[in-house]
XYZ file of C-alpha atoms in Angstrom:
555
model
C -4.174 -35.386 -66.747
C -3.206 -36.924 -63.519
C -3.385 -40.827 -63.350
C -5.505 -42.297 -60.617
C -3.663 -45.111 -58.818
C -5.808 -47.900 -57.566
C -4.746 -48.721 -53.882
C -8.145 -49.751 -52.262
C -7.172 -53.431 -52.183
C -4.557 -52.918 -49.616
C -5.368 -53.627 -45.858
C -5.362 -50.851 -43.243
C -2.015 -51.739 -41.612
C 1.274 -49.850 -41.087
C 3.070 -51.945 -43.850
C 0.305 -51.343 -46.233
C 0.201 -47.674 -45.515
C 3.814 -47.398 -46.484
C 3.228 -49.468 -49.599
C 0.311 -47.212 -50.678
C 2.330 -44.102 -49.911
C 5.206 -45.444 -52.124
C 2.613 -46.104 -54.986
C 1.380 -42.601 -54.669
C 4.903 -40.997 -54.447
C 4.346 -39.506 -51.076
C 5.627 -40.102 -47.528
C 3.477 -41.789 -44.805
C 2.501 -40.797 -41.107
C 1.660 -43.672 -38.858
C 0.731 -41.822 -35.831
C -0.137 -38.122 -34.885
C 2.541 -36.030 -32.960
C 2.031 -35.636 -29.189
C 1.757 -31.871 -29.673
C 1.152 -29.399 -32.523
C 1.579 -25.669 -32.085
C -1.598 -23.561 -32.454
C -0.071 -21.298 -35.107
C 0.883 -24.541 -37.227
C -2.519 -26.407 -37.001
C -4.427 -23.154 -37.864
C -2.499 -22.572 -41.141
C -5.447 -24.378 -42.570
C -8.879 -23.328 -41.277
C -10.640 -26.050 -39.297
C -13.744 -26.268 -41.524
C -11.368 -26.731 -44.606
C -9.253 -29.257 -42.876
C -12.398 -31.365 -41.899
C -14.124 -31.110 -45.240
C -10.994 -31.973 -47.320
C -9.559 -34.457 -44.839
C -6.160 -32.659 -44.518
C -4.155 -31.018 -41.762
C -0.794 -29.353 -41.209
C 1.138 -31.092 -38.538
C 4.702 -29.482 -38.899
C 6.527 -26.646 -40.408
C 10.291 -27.197 -41.138
C 11.973 -24.094 -42.506
C 10.201 -23.374 -45.685
C 8.362 -26.688 -45.935
C 4.727 -27.225 -44.764
C 4.128 -30.821 -43.858
C 0.425 -31.839 -44.553
C -1.423 -35.143 -43.774
C -3.929 -36.364 -46.310
C -6.337 -39.208 -46.203
C -6.553 -39.078 -50.140
C -3.442 -37.439 -51.785
C -5.225 -37.785 -55.133
C -8.062 -35.588 -54.172
C -7.698 -32.779 -56.900
C -9.838 -30.227 -54.848
C -7.958 -30.704 -51.741
C -4.702 -30.492 -53.527
C -5.708 -27.252 -55.272
C -6.797 -25.891 -51.896
C -3.394 -26.818 -50.362
C -1.440 -25.292 -53.187
C -3.250 -21.939 -52.744
C -2.469 -22.058 -48.985
C 1.021 -22.954 -49.518
C 1.640 -20.100 -52.069
C -0.164 -17.697 -49.459
C 2.224 -18.933 -46.701
C 5.156 -18.827 -48.975
C 5.959 -22.508 -48.130
C 6.571 -25.737 -50.054
C 4.326 -28.759 -49.705
C 5.313 -32.087 -48.481
C 2.416 -34.547 -48.549
C 2.005 -37.390 -46.030
C -0.497 -40.167 -46.392
C -2.487 -41.073 -43.246
C -5.351 -43.242 -42.160
C -8.546 -41.437 -41.029
C -7.846 -42.404 -37.536
C -4.484 -40.583 -37.627
C -6.158 -37.517 -39.210
C -8.892 -37.437 -36.464
C -6.066 -37.397 -33.944
C -4.648 -34.417 -35.714
C -7.958 -32.566 -35.901
C -8.237 -32.898 -32.165
C -5.551 -30.099 -31.790
C -8.170 -27.589 -33.349
C -9.968 -27.934 -30.091
C -9.018 -24.798 -27.947
C -9.042 -24.642 -24.159
C -12.462 -23.057 -24.114
C -13.959 -25.820 -26.199
C -12.246 -28.401 -24.026
C -13.660 -26.928 -20.981
C -17.178 -26.695 -22.541
C -17.040 -30.504 -23.267
C -15.611 -31.404 -19.830
C -18.402 -29.349 -18.104
C -21.027 -31.044 -20.281
C -19.562 -34.438 -19.470
C -19.501 -33.412 -15.849
C -23.183 -32.363 -15.825
C -24.116 -35.692 -17.405
C -22.679 -37.608 -14.393
C -23.752 -35.386 -11.652
C -27.129 -34.031 -10.657
C -27.363 -30.759 -8.638
C -29.381 -30.634 -5.480
C -30.462 -27.108 -4.191
C -27.528 -25.262 -2.633
C -23.917 -26.053 -3.224
C -23.750 -29.793 -2.108
C -23.671 -32.231 -4.929
C -24.473 -35.961 -5.056
C -23.057 -38.325 -7.625
C -24.928 -40.979 -9.248
C -24.031 -44.507 -7.888
C -20.742 -43.119 -6.514
C -19.566 -41.625 -3.333
C -18.467 -37.954 -3.438
C -14.764 -38.745 -2.743
C -14.721 -41.341 -5.434
C -16.272 -39.089 -7.987
C -13.655 -36.475 -7.157
C -10.838 -38.999 -7.923
C -12.295 -39.736 -11.323
C -13.386 -38.357 -14.555
C -15.141 -36.004 -15.443
C -13.861 -33.943 -12.488
C -10.256 -35.151 -13.003
C -10.609 -34.119 -16.700
C -11.951 -30.691 -15.921
C -8.951 -29.941 -13.581
C -6.568 -31.509 -16.011
C -7.733 -29.272 -18.837
C -7.406 -26.208 -16.677
C -3.862 -27.026 -15.786
C -2.916 -27.973 -19.295
C -4.303 -24.684 -20.544
C -2.228 -22.764 -18.021
C 1.054 -24.696 -18.629
C 0.714 -24.264 -22.444
C -0.078 -20.529 -22.028
C 3.124 -20.241 -19.871
C 1.301 -19.108 -16.845
C 3.012 -18.741 -13.454
C -0.301 -18.862 -11.240
C -3.855 -20.226 -11.507
C -6.609 -18.414 -9.698
C -9.914 -20.214 -9.120
C -12.195 -17.899 -7.294
C -16.094 -17.580 -6.709
C -17.641 -14.635 -8.092
C -21.391 -14.640 -7.543
C -23.209 -16.903 -9.986
C -19.919 -18.459 -11.374
C -16.349 -19.447 -10.605
C -13.675 -17.309 -12.480
C -10.437 -18.987 -13.524
C -7.659 -16.439 -14.119
C -3.976 -17.255 -15.280
C -0.995 -14.856 -14.402
C 1.017 -14.593 -17.476
C 4.279 -12.377 -17.552
C 3.202 -10.928 -14.222
C -0.273 -9.813 -15.381
C -3.548 -11.599 -14.573
C -5.936 -12.535 -17.363
C -9.386 -14.099 -17.209
C -9.047 -17.237 -18.937
C -12.555 -19.010 -18.485
C -15.592 -19.340 -16.140
C -17.159 -22.480 -14.808
C -20.758 -22.910 -13.385
C -21.217 -22.132 -9.714
C -22.297 -25.619 -8.926
C -19.245 -27.214 -10.417
C -16.614 -24.694 -8.723
C -16.630 -26.361 -5.323
C -16.149 -29.838 -6.656
C -13.184 -28.685 -8.687
C -11.608 -27.054 -5.601
C -12.242 -30.221 -3.682
C -10.471 -32.237 -6.468
C -7.391 -30.009 -6.197
C -7.588 -30.528 -2.263
C -7.462 -34.216 -2.726
C -4.289 -33.955 -5.050
C -2.664 -31.743 -2.415
C -3.399 -34.122 0.486
C -5.628 -31.325 2.151
C -8.731 -31.560 4.147
C -11.656 -31.387 1.665
C -14.316 -30.801 4.565
C -12.220 -27.810 6.016
C -13.341 -24.641 4.562
C -13.235 -22.173 7.396
C -9.399 -21.726 7.395
C -6.693 -21.472 4.871
C -4.693 -24.497 3.828
C -1.276 -24.952 2.041
C -0.125 -28.046 0.053
C 1.438 -29.214 -3.061
C 1.326 -31.914 -5.731
C 3.016 -33.001 -8.933
C 1.410 -33.754 -12.264
C 3.029 -35.017 -15.474
C 2.383 -32.784 -18.656
C 3.645 -34.238 -21.882
C 6.355 -36.318 -19.972
C 7.616 -33.350 -18.012
C 7.000 -33.304 -14.226
C 5.307 -30.075 -13.072
C 5.086 -29.259 -9.374
C 2.091 -27.130 -8.125
C 2.124 -25.092 -4.846
C -1.458 -24.761 -3.491
C -3.045 -22.080 -1.279
C -6.607 -22.089 -0.282
C -8.434 -19.076 1.293
C -11.961 -18.712 2.704
C -13.811 -15.871 1.050
C -17.319 -14.453 1.073
C -18.877 -16.805 -1.603
C -16.835 -20.032 -0.672
C -13.204 -20.835 -1.227
C -10.466 -19.361 -3.472
C -7.553 -21.496 -4.600
C -4.307 -20.181 -5.992
C -1.995 -22.641 -7.625
C 1.723 -21.579 -8.245
C 3.235 -23.614 -11.279
C 6.880 -24.567 -10.812
C 8.137 -26.159 -14.061
C 11.372 -27.987 -13.165
C 12.109 -28.496 -16.841
C 12.719 -24.715 -17.265
C 15.826 -25.139 -15.026
C 17.746 -22.342 -13.285
C 19.388 -19.647 -15.527
C 22.878 -18.334 -15.147
C 23.301 -14.929 -13.649
C 24.462 -13.528 -17.029
C 21.054 -14.273 -18.513
C 19.077 -12.891 -15.545
C 19.530 -9.379 -17.007
C 22.642 -8.250 -14.906
C 24.864 -6.118 -17.151
C 28.031 -4.025 -16.699
C 29.250 -2.957 -13.226
C 26.116 -4.682 -11.653
C 27.193 -8.091 -12.994
C 30.794 -7.459 -12.161
C 30.003 -6.394 -8.415
C 27.768 -9.333 -8.105
C 30.241 -11.855 -9.287
C 32.942 -10.070 -6.935
C 30.677 -10.516 -3.880
C 29.790 -14.069 -4.665
C 33.499 -15.036 -4.610
C 33.795 -13.676 -0.935
C 34.359 -16.425 1.841
C 31.972 -14.649 4.147
C 29.454 -11.901 4.457
C 25.906 -11.303 3.473
C 24.234 -10.715 0.078
C 20.682 -9.399 0.491
C 18.092 -9.536 -2.296
C 15.038 -7.167 -1.996
C 11.706 -6.682 -3.850
C 7.979 -7.481 -3.548
C 6.470 -11.140 -3.859
C 6.811 -12.366 -7.330
C 9.673 -10.174 -8.459
C 12.071 -13.116 -9.115
C 14.186 -12.830 -6.056
C 14.220 -16.600 -5.528
C 15.188 -17.340 -9.091
C 18.199 -14.952 -8.986
C 19.366 -16.451 -5.665
C 19.147 -20.022 -7.225
C 21.117 -18.697 -10.273
C 23.926 -17.545 -7.853
C 23.893 -20.725 -5.784
C 24.098 -22.701 -8.980
C 27.295 -20.735 -10.038
C 28.894 -21.552 -6.707
C 27.613 -25.168 -6.699
C 30.661 -27.572 -6.609
C 31.956 -30.519 -4.701
C 34.199 -28.335 -2.661
C 31.469 -26.295 -0.970
C 28.844 -27.251 1.478
C 25.799 -25.325 0.527
C 22.731 -25.521 2.615
C 19.368 -23.686 2.038
C 16.217 -23.064 4.347
C 13.292 -22.363 2.236
C 9.587 -21.984 2.454
C 8.781 -23.666 0.067
C 11.450 -25.413 -1.852
C 10.580 -24.129 -5.469
C 13.283 -25.940 -7.508
C 15.271 -28.882 -6.406
C 18.913 -28.341 -7.491
C 21.441 -31.296 -7.470
C 24.375 -30.756 -5.113
C 22.430 -28.420 -2.734
C 21.157 -29.511 0.741
C 17.734 -27.873 0.574
C 15.637 -28.045 3.684
C 11.884 -27.070 3.983
C 10.851 -25.239 7.112
C 7.688 -26.247 9.076
C 6.442 -23.630 11.543
C 3.723 -26.028 12.849
C 6.318 -28.228 14.466
C 8.530 -25.320 15.421
C 10.917 -25.687 12.632
C 11.372 -22.057 11.550
C 13.944 -20.008 9.873
C 15.490 -19.120 13.117
C 15.618 -22.620 14.653
C 16.738 -24.159 11.295
C 19.505 -21.671 10.950
C 20.691 -22.631 14.481
C 20.689 -26.179 13.275
C 22.580 -25.823 9.884
C 25.285 -23.753 11.553
C 26.364 -27.042 13.177
C 26.321 -28.794 9.784
C 29.679 -27.120 8.756
C 28.308 -25.149 5.827
C 30.410 -22.922 3.593
C 27.265 -21.109 1.934
C 23.797 -20.627 3.586
C 20.774 -19.392 1.882
C 17.839 -18.301 4.138
C 14.557 -17.940 2.005
C 13.608 -14.881 3.819
C 14.474 -12.759 6.924
C 11.137 -12.126 8.730
C 12.006 -11.363 12.272
C 14.755 -10.026 14.545
C 15.808 -13.368 15.751
C 16.456 -14.660 12.062
C 18.245 -11.285 11.085
C 20.536 -11.494 14.203
C 21.518 -15.291 13.508
C 22.042 -14.444 9.863
C 24.346 -11.474 10.529
C 26.385 -13.554 13.136
C 26.654 -16.279 10.580
C 27.937 -13.803 7.869
C 30.479 -12.680 10.324
C 31.856 -16.129 11.341
C 33.140 -17.490 8.013
C 29.873 -18.188 6.155
C 28.533 -16.605 2.876
C 24.946 -15.882 3.542
C 22.254 -15.182 0.950
C 18.707 -14.041 1.851
C 15.719 -11.858 0.869
C 13.853 -8.920 2.503
C 10.635 -7.424 1.538
C 11.623 -3.783 0.982
C 10.992 -1.402 -1.856
C 14.616 -0.494 -2.450
C 17.959 -1.918 -2.046
C 19.150 0.902 0.344
C 15.984 0.289 2.239
C 17.248 -3.198 3.426
C 19.848 -1.506 5.638
C 17.200 0.628 7.754
C 14.941 -2.464 7.736
C 17.642 -4.630 9.471
C 18.353 -1.914 11.925
C 14.593 -1.578 12.658
C 14.857 -5.360 13.483
C 17.346 -4.702 16.185
C 20.524 -5.454 14.457
C 23.443 -3.227 15.668
C 24.591 -0.894 12.786
C 28.257 -1.825 13.359
C 27.472 -5.398 12.815
C 25.527 -4.577 9.573
C 28.566 -2.551 8.230
C 30.789 -5.473 8.775
C 28.643 -8.239 7.483
C 26.806 -6.863 4.420
C 28.731 -7.191 1.020
C 25.978 -6.488 -1.426
C 22.328 -5.234 -1.457
C 20.182 -5.810 -4.566
C 16.723 -4.713 -5.648
C 14.905 -6.431 -8.507
C 11.646 -6.064 -10.405
C 10.282 -8.091 -13.559
C 9.132 -6.304 -16.654
C 7.650 -7.737 -19.846
C 9.814 -8.133 -22.888
C 8.776 -6.663 -26.348
C 7.526 -9.497 -28.571
C 10.320 -10.330 -31.079
C 7.647 -11.382 -33.761
C 6.035 -8.030 -33.882
C 8.748 -5.716 -32.654
C 8.751 -2.352 -34.558
C 10.456 1.129 -34.321
C 8.485 4.104 -33.342
C 9.150 7.796 -32.857
C 8.856 8.980 -29.199
C 7.891 12.568 -28.442
C 10.738 14.955 -28.065
C 9.357 15.860 -24.556
C 9.591 12.179 -23.390
C 12.959 11.792 -25.078
C 14.279 14.734 -23.078
C 12.929 13.283 -19.819
C 14.615 9.906 -20.446
C 17.768 11.546 -21.298
C 17.542 13.482 -17.994
C 17.305 10.183 -16.018
C 20.527 8.854 -17.532
C 22.701 12.004 -17.887
C 24.992 11.169 -15.010
C 25.721 7.625 -16.114
C 29.313 7.183 -17.016
C 30.307 6.595 -20.684
C 32.068 3.492 -19.774
C 28.865 2.055 -18.186
C 26.866 3.078 -21.251
C 29.241 1.190 -23.424
C 28.824 -2.032 -21.407
C 25.125 -1.691 -22.127
C 25.681 -1.200 -25.702
C 24.170 2.430 -25.581
C 25.693 5.203 -27.566
C 24.141 8.610 -26.882
C 26.134 10.217 -29.684
C 23.803 8.467 -32.066
C 20.135 8.905 -32.327
C 18.405 6.571 -29.986
C 15.809 4.205 -31.441
C 12.627 3.178 -29.478
C 10.675 0.012 -30.063
C 7.346 -1.500 -29.346
C 5.230 -4.538 -30.199
C 2.416 -4.026 -32.808
C 0.574 -6.972 -31.467
C 0.369 -10.488 -33.056
C -0.859 -13.997 -32.552
C 2.405 -14.973 -30.766
C 1.784 -12.382 -27.984
C -1.989 -12.404 -28.137
C -2.223 -8.915 -29.472
C -0.322 -7.393 -26.500
C 3.068 -6.741 -28.056
C 4.867 -8.074 -25.111
C 6.011 -11.699 -24.459
C 8.227 -13.115 -21.700
C 9.815 -11.166 -18.901
C 13.143 -9.496 -17.981
C 14.588 -8.470 -14.681
C 15.842 -4.934 -13.947
C 18.179 -4.443 -11.089
C 19.783 -2.106 -8.628
C 22.961 -3.590 -7.372
C 24.852 -1.558 -4.483
C 28.225 -2.806 -3.216
C 28.863 -1.318 0.247
C 31.549 1.241 0.077
C 33.585 2.799 3.035
C 31.457 5.946 2.824
C 28.270 3.812 3.128
C 29.706 1.832 6.149
C 30.453 5.052 7.871
C 26.914 6.306 7.268
C 25.444 2.999 8.659
C 27.570 3.119 11.797
C 27.296 7.031 12.564
C 23.829 7.918 11.093
C 22.152 4.519 11.544
C 21.876 3.907 7.630
C 20.108 7.273 6.898
C 18.542 6.411 3.528
C 18.837 9.915 1.980
C 22.745 9.954 2.901
C 23.022 6.439 1.660
C 21.376 7.072 -1.658
C 23.543 10.285 -2.082
C 26.542 7.930 -1.506
C 25.151 5.460 -4.031
C 24.906 8.141 -6.654
C 28.587 9.316 -5.942
C 29.775 5.823 -6.458
C 28.126 5.497 -9.759
C 25.783 2.572 -8.906
C 22.649 2.533 -11.222
C 19.187 2.891 -9.761
C 16.611 0.378 -10.792
C 14.931 3.014 -12.969
C 18.241 3.670 -14.708
C 18.936 0.077 -15.422
C 15.397 -0.262 -16.813
C 15.641 2.733 -18.934
C 18.923 1.564 -20.423
C 17.197 -1.869 -21.256
C 14.504 0.417 -23.037
C 17.327 1.946 -25.076
C 18.621 -1.588 -25.845
C 15.258 -2.421 -27.363
C 14.354 -5.071 -24.855
C 11.235 -3.551 -23.057
C 9.190 -0.417 -23.173
C 9.026 2.742 -20.950
C 5.561 1.852 -19.996
C 6.759 -1.327 -18.344
C 9.419 0.551 -16.396
C 6.832 3.069 -15.240
C 4.516 0.280 -14.158
C 6.968 -1.355 -11.737
C 8.883 1.747 -10.531
C 7.774 5.287 -9.599
C 5.391 6.868 -12.096
C 6.933 10.028 -12.722
C 7.740 10.348 -16.359
C 4.344 9.192 -17.699
C 2.755 11.557 -15.054
C 4.677 14.545 -16.202
C 3.761 13.772 -19.771
C 0.049 13.540 -18.857
C 0.233 16.909 -16.997
C 1.981 18.587 -19.879
């Protein structure tokens, strides 16, 4: 029979908590952690935790750390032993005061509940007039916008997005309510809705944070602001747009704590990686990155610049906007409103004695011409274009008025990039692909050299395994978590240069020459990453030409 130790005569102080814990033979916890993962706190159901005054706050290897107000509560202990056995964990009990337990139980409150509480608090402080205008009790509108509960509501939305690893937040009027959507791994998901009357005030709060005009609702505005989330500074790029029911706001989340990856971790493999590294070591010439908005072009360029970043090189960038601040680089933000464009900025930085230049985007013939001349006069030039293919960037530059012979002399490398979702490692499982689909996939890669396949770790002599995610809590049931880049990297050959000069970069001839040279297409790179077990064929189809899945449906 367990002996009950009397400890009630001790005062509620930190020292006495430690003494009480020592008497009971358990550890003590003086304050709640700043953050607890949802999967950890939910190991004990919320109603059980509140009823028995217990909470899991950490899991280290095979040990489950549990906070208890009363470690002598037999019912609670039996409950914990049952849960620990189910989870196949050992128990480590920590004595806490009720105030600390209450702080732990807060982590059960999900984003939806937090929003509901914030909206309720907001409604208590604000009365709604007919229409959209709001009046605030005993406060000016602007003062109310700067204070809780409006600030709390925005903070909850932002925190929810950051913790969900979203890249963008969309707040948009939809009839009788405002819809809030998050873009996670490139896909938009509806996160929550807020009442129509509150939506405009939330947008006004975001405008104030971004130093935008809150009374200007007829034209788009752009801005940015920074917030601290759990001690980590997060930048937000803001864009407002007038729509039929009011204003829409999109917030791009730029987490500086994530940092810039190296090019090896970006997804470049085999000859693509080697050719990229070779071109980066040139003293002059142009490297062009192509792809649609949101395909990760800037991130890849940052990784390249980071690899070249040292005290011996003067690296200058022209960006719109500056997404990540990298120490050692001279980064300049263009401002078209005052005439500081990519073209005018490029003229200026050529007088700054640069070794390496990065222009965020080539948008017009003037910028293109300046960039080509810079690449021909002793500068290594990096830039992006919005074209669908790597080869397509050549004809796009010619359409902008660049002489073909100048292009042939200046361009070293053209790259195309897309982002696909990774298979969730927590629920990754092997599955059997239909024989028809297997044949189609093999047809796509049959001309790839054995040496290239070896670099990818793919052996066609063995039976190829295919994987997918079953769906779990870690990936919210999607089977996919995180993203991976797929590439087409084309290093200009002598044959390609002749086609550019003599045939004005004819795309069909350029593609034939690319295939002869053995450069992988973006689809081939993607399919090889499917065979490596990193992504799925559905993801490759989603971001490239949909012909494999279409043929499967027809058949």
